[in-house]
């Protein structure tokens, strides 16, 4: 089981206990938790995995008799489609219609940040299991928005140090043009330049891109010693196109590509 999966289990249990505390005085106990996950779209593999874990825990809690007050855990699940606009619509529904006291979501920073504009004024707790953008750290959230994954401000420093320790002094970056990719690329650039290195280019591509030729050319044009890749499952066609173009100096992969099947 991955570290993120273990943290997600703790998150579900923690929010469930919080709901228990807040509803003990009700004559008919009801412990409802909203899940706003990327069940479709580019990050659906993450969202579907999180849903499976949450439902497994729901069954385990309820099969053992539920909570101490006799109430059972009920999950209200919505799909944000890995889309910021849909995420806002989902949270609006969960807050205004389903009356959720807490929402677990979203998978991406690009969905979590705009959705928080709905949950914060409503004083609904929003907890993301995987949003990593540094922007979440400085979000004016009145202490209603949380995440269990570390900020990319930390990963950017580590990627920069890794690059420097491997002897690279001149690199470029290819990244997704979203809160995750752009944020992490910027943090990596700042950290690498503090070490004395040079980032020649940050070439951004759109989330649904399938042709990466222009980004590959841009990242390679100043002859960097290595090209860092900040992506998700689209790393496969990206690397395939890099090899076809004769650009094989890719290295320094971010956490979004952490799946062995991407490299088999």
Coordinates of C-alpha atoms in Angstrom, one line a residue:
X1 CA 0.0 0.0 0.0
X2 CA 1.4 3.4 -0.9
X3 CA 2.1 6.2 1.6
X4 CA -0.7 8.3 0.0
X5 CA -3.2 5.4 0.4
X6 CA -2.3 5.0 4.1
X7 CA -2.7 8.8 4.7
X8 CA -6.0 8.7 2.9
X9 CA -7.2 6.0 5.2
X10 CA -6.3 8.1 8.2
X11 CA -8.0 11.1 6.6
X12 CA -11.3 9.2 6.1
X13 CA -11.2 7.8 9.7
X14 CA -10.3 11.2 11.1
X15 CA -13.1 13.1 9.3
X16 CA -15.5 10.3 10.2
X17 CA -14.7 10.7 13.9
X18 CA -15.1 14.5 13.6
X19 CA -18.6 13.9 12.1
X20 CA -19.4 11.6 15.0
X21 CA -18.5 14.3 17.5
X22 CA -20.6 16.9 15.8
X23 CA -23.7 14.7 15.5
X24 CA -23.9 12.9 18.8
X25 CA -26.7 15.0 20.1
X26 CA -29.0 14.2 17.1
X27 CA -31.9 11.9 18.0
X28 CA -31.2 9.9 14.8
X29 CA -27.4 9.7 14.3
X30 CA -26.3 10.5 10.8
X31 CA -22.6 10.7 9.8
X32 CA -22.3 11.8 6.2
X33 CA -19.1 12.7 4.5
X34 CA -18.7 14.2 1.0
X35 CA -16.2 12.9 -1.4
X36 CA -15.3 15.1 -4.4
X37 CA -12.9 13.1 -6.5
X38 CA -11.5 13.0 -10.0
X39 CA -13.3 9.8 -11.1
X40 CA -13.0 10.8 -14.8
X41 CA -10.6 13.0 -16.6
X42 CA -6.8 12.9 -16.8
X43 CA -6.3 12.0 -13.1
X44 CA -9.1 9.4 -12.9
X45 CA -6.7 6.6 -11.9
X46 CA -6.0 8.5 -8.7
X47 CA -9.6 9.4 -8.0
X48 CA -10.9 5.8 -8.5
X49 CA -8.2 4.5 -6.2
X50 CA -9.2 6.9 -3.5
X51 CA -12.9 6.0 -3.9
X52 CA -12.1 2.3 -3.5
X53 CA -10.3 3.0 -0.3
X54 CA -13.1 5.2 1.1
X55 CA -15.7 2.6 0.3
X56 CA -13.6 -0.1 1.8
X57 CA -13.4 1.8 5.0
X58 CA -17.1 2.6 4.9
X59 CA -17.9 -1.1 4.7
X60 CA -15.5 -1.9 7.5
X61 CA -17.0 0.7 9.8
X62 CA -20.6 -0.1 9.1
X63 CA -20.1 -3.9 9.2
X64 CA -18.7 -3.6 12.7
X65 CA -21.8 -1.8 13.9
X66 CA -21.0 1.8 12.9
X67 CA -20.1 4.4 15.5
X68 CA -20.6 4.3 19.3
X69 CA -23.9 6.1 19.0
X70 CA -25.3 3.5 16.6
X71 CA -24.9 5.7 13.5
X72 CA -23.5 4.5 10.2
X73 CA -21.1 6.2 7.8
X74 CA -22.7 7.5 4.6
X75 CA -20.5 8.7 1.7
X76 CA -21.9 11.1 -0.8
X77 CA -19.6 10.8 -3.8
X78 CA -19.3 13.3 -6.7
X79 CA -17.0 13.4 -9.7
X80 CA -15.2 16.6 -10.5
X81 CA -13.9 15.3 -13.8
X82 CA -10.4 16.6 -13.1
X83 CA -11.9 20.0 -14.1
X84 CA -11.8 23.2 -12.1
X85 CA -15.2 24.4 -13.3
X86 CA -16.8 21.1 -12.6
X87 CA -15.2 21.0 -9.1
X88 CA -16.9 24.3 -8.3
X89 CA -20.2 22.9 -9.4
X90 CA -19.7 19.7 -7.4
X91 CA -18.8 21.5 -4.2
X92 CA -21.7 24.0 -4.6
X93 CA -24.0 21.0 -4.8
X94 CA -22.4 19.2 -1.8
X95 CA -22.6 22.4 0.3
X96 CA -26.0 23.9 -0.7
X97 CA -28.0 20.8 -1.5
X98 CA -26.4 17.8 0.3
X99 CA -25.5 20.0 3.3
X100 CA -22.1 18.4 3.8
X101 CA -20.2 19.4 7.0
X102 CA -17.0 18.3 5.4
X103 CA -15.7 17.3 2.0
X104 CA -12.8 15.1 1.2
X105 CA -11.3 16.4 -2.1
X106 CA -10.1 17.3 -4.6
X107 CA -7.3 15.2 -6.3
X108 CA -5.6 18.2 -8.0
X109 CA -4.6 21.6 -6.9
X110 CA -6.3 23.0 -10.0
X111 CA -9.6 21.7 -8.7
X112 CA -9.1 22.3 -5.0
X113 CA -8.2 26.0 -5.1
X114 CA -11.3 27.2 -7.1
X115 CA -13.6 24.8 -5.2
X116 CA -12.4 26.3 -1.9
X117 CA -14.0 29.5 -2.9
X118 CA -17.3 27.7 -2.3
X119 CA -16.4 25.8 0.9
X120 CA -14.6 28.6 2.8
X121 CA -17.5 31.1 3.0
X122 CA -19.9 28.2 3.9
X123 CA -17.5 27.2 6.7
X124 CA -17.3 23.6 5.3
X125 CA -14.0 21.8 5.9
X126 CA -12.3 20.8 2.7
X127 CA -9.4 18.3 2.9
X128 CA -7.4 17.2 -0.2
X129 CA -5.5 14.0 -0.1
X130 CA -3.1 14.9 -3.0
X131 CA -3.2 18.7 -3.9
X132 CA 0.4 19.9 -3.6
X133 CA 0.5 23.5 -5.1
X134 CA 2.4 26.0 -2.9
X135 CA -0.6 28.4 -3.4
X136 CA -2.6 26.3 -0.9
X137 CA -0.1 27.3 1.8
X138 CA -1.0 31.0 1.6
X139 CA -4.6 30.5 0.8
X140 CA -6.9 32.8 2.9
X141 CA -8.9 29.9 4.1
X142 CA -10.0 30.8 7.7
X143 CA -8.6 27.4 8.7
X144 CA -11.2 25.4 6.6
X145 CA -8.9 24.0 3.9
X146 CA -6.3 21.3 4.6
X147 CA -4.2 18.8 2.7
X148 CA -2.3 15.6 3.6
X149 CA 0.3 15.8 0.9
X150 CA 3.3 18.0 1.3
X151 CA 3.7 21.3 -0.7
X152 CA 5.6 21.3 -3.9
X153 CA 7.8 24.0 -2.3
X154 CA 9.5 21.0 -0.6
X155 CA 9.6 18.8 -3.7
X156 CA 11.0 21.6 -5.8
X157 CA 13.9 22.0 -3.4
X158 CA 14.6 18.3 -3.4
X159 CA 14.4 18.0 -7.2
X160 CA 16.8 21.0 -7.5
X161 CA 19.2 19.4 -5.0
X162 CA 19.1 16.1 -6.9
X163 CA 19.9 17.8 -10.1
X164 CA 22.8 19.7 -8.6
X165 CA 24.1 16.6 -6.8
X166 CA 24.1 14.7 -10.1
X167 CA 26.4 17.3 -11.5
X168 CA 23.9 19.3 -13.6
X169 CA 24.4 23.0 -13.8
X170 CA 22.2 23.8 -16.8
X171 CA 18.8 22.3 -17.0
X172 CA 15.3 22.9 -18.5
X173 CA 11.9 21.8 -17.4
X174 CA 8.8 20.5 -19.3
X175 CA 5.7 20.7 -17.1
X176 CA 1.9 20.7 -17.2
X177 CA 0.4 24.2 -17.4
X178 CA -1.7 23.9 -14.2
X179 CA -1.3 24.7 -10.5
X180 CA 0.7 21.5 -10.0
X181 CA 3.0 21.7 -12.9
X182 CA 3.6 25.4 -13.1
X183 CA 3.9 25.7 -9.3
X184 CA 6.4 22.9 -9.0
X185 CA 8.5 24.1 -12.0
X186 CA 8.8 27.5 -10.5
X187 CA 9.8 26.2 -7.1
X188 CA 12.4 23.9 -8.7
X189 CA 13.8 26.8 -10.8
X190 CA 14.1 29.1 -7.7
X191 CA 15.8 26.4 -5.7
X192 CA 18.2 25.4 -8.5
X193 CA 19.2 28.9 -9.2
X194 CA 19.9 29.5 -5.4
X195 CA 22.4 26.6 -5.7
X196 CA 24.1 28.3 -8.6
X197 CA 22.5 26.4 -11.4
X198 CA 20.7 27.7 -14.5
X199 CA 17.2 26.8 -15.7
X200 CA 17.2 27.8 -19.4
X201 CA 13.5 27.2 -20.1
X202 CA 10.2 26.1 -18.5
X203 CA 8.2 24.7 -21.4
X204 CA 4.5 24.3 -20.4
X205 CA 1.9 22.2 -22.1
X206 CA -1.9 22.1 -21.7
X207 CA -3.5 19.3 -19.7
X208 CA -5.1 17.6 -22.7
X209 CA -2.1 18.0 -25.0
X210 CA -1.1 15.0 -27.2
X211 CA 1.5 16.7 -29.3
X212 CA 4.6 17.9 -27.3
X213 CA 6.9 18.7 -30.2
X214 CA 7.0 22.5 -29.5
X215 CA 7.7 22.0 -25.8
X216 CA 10.4 19.5 -26.5
X217 CA 12.1 21.8 -29.0
X218 CA 11.8 24.8 -26.6
X219 CA 13.2 22.9 -23.7
X220 CA 16.2 21.5 -25.8
X221 CA 17.1 24.7 -27.7
X222 CA 19.7 26.0 -25.3
X223 CA 21.4 22.6 -25.0
X224 CA 20.7 21.9 -21.4
X225 CA 22.5 19.0 -19.6
X226 CA 19.2 17.5 -18.5
X227 CA 15.5 18.0 -18.9
X228 CA 13.2 17.6 -15.9
X229 CA 9.7 16.3 -16.5
X230 CA 6.7 17.4 -14.3
X231 CA 3.7 15.4 -15.5
X232 CA 1.3 12.6 -14.8
X233 CA 0.4 9.7 -17.0
X234 CA 1.0 11.7 -20.2
X235 CA 4.7 11.2 -19.5
X236 CA 4.5 8.1 -21.7
X237 CA 3.6 9.9 -25.0
X238 CA 5.8 12.8 -24.0
X239 CA 8.9 10.5 -23.6
X240 CA 8.0 8.6 -26.7
X241 CA 8.0 11.8 -28.7
X242 CA 11.2 13.0 -27.1
X243 CA 13.0 9.8 -28.2
X244 CA 11.6 10.0 -31.7
X245 CA 13.0 13.6 -31.9
X246 CA 16.4 12.4 -30.7
X247 CA 16.1 14.2 -27.3
X248 CA 17.1 11.6 -24.7
X249 CA 18.5 13.8 -21.9
X250 CA 15.3 13.5 -19.8
X251 CA 15.9 13.0 -16.1
X252 CA 14.6 14.3 -12.7
X253 CA 10.9 13.1 -12.8
X254 CA 8.4 14.6 -10.3
X255 CA 6.0 12.5 -8.2
X256 CA 3.2 12.6 -10.7
X257 CA 5.0 10.0 -12.8
X258 CA 5.6 7.6 -9.9
X259 CA 4.2 4.5 -11.5
X260 CA 6.6 1.8 -12.8
X261 CA 4.3 1.0 -15.8
X262 CA 5.1 4.4 -17.2
X263 CA 8.6 3.3 -17.7
X264 CA 8.2 -0.4 -18.6

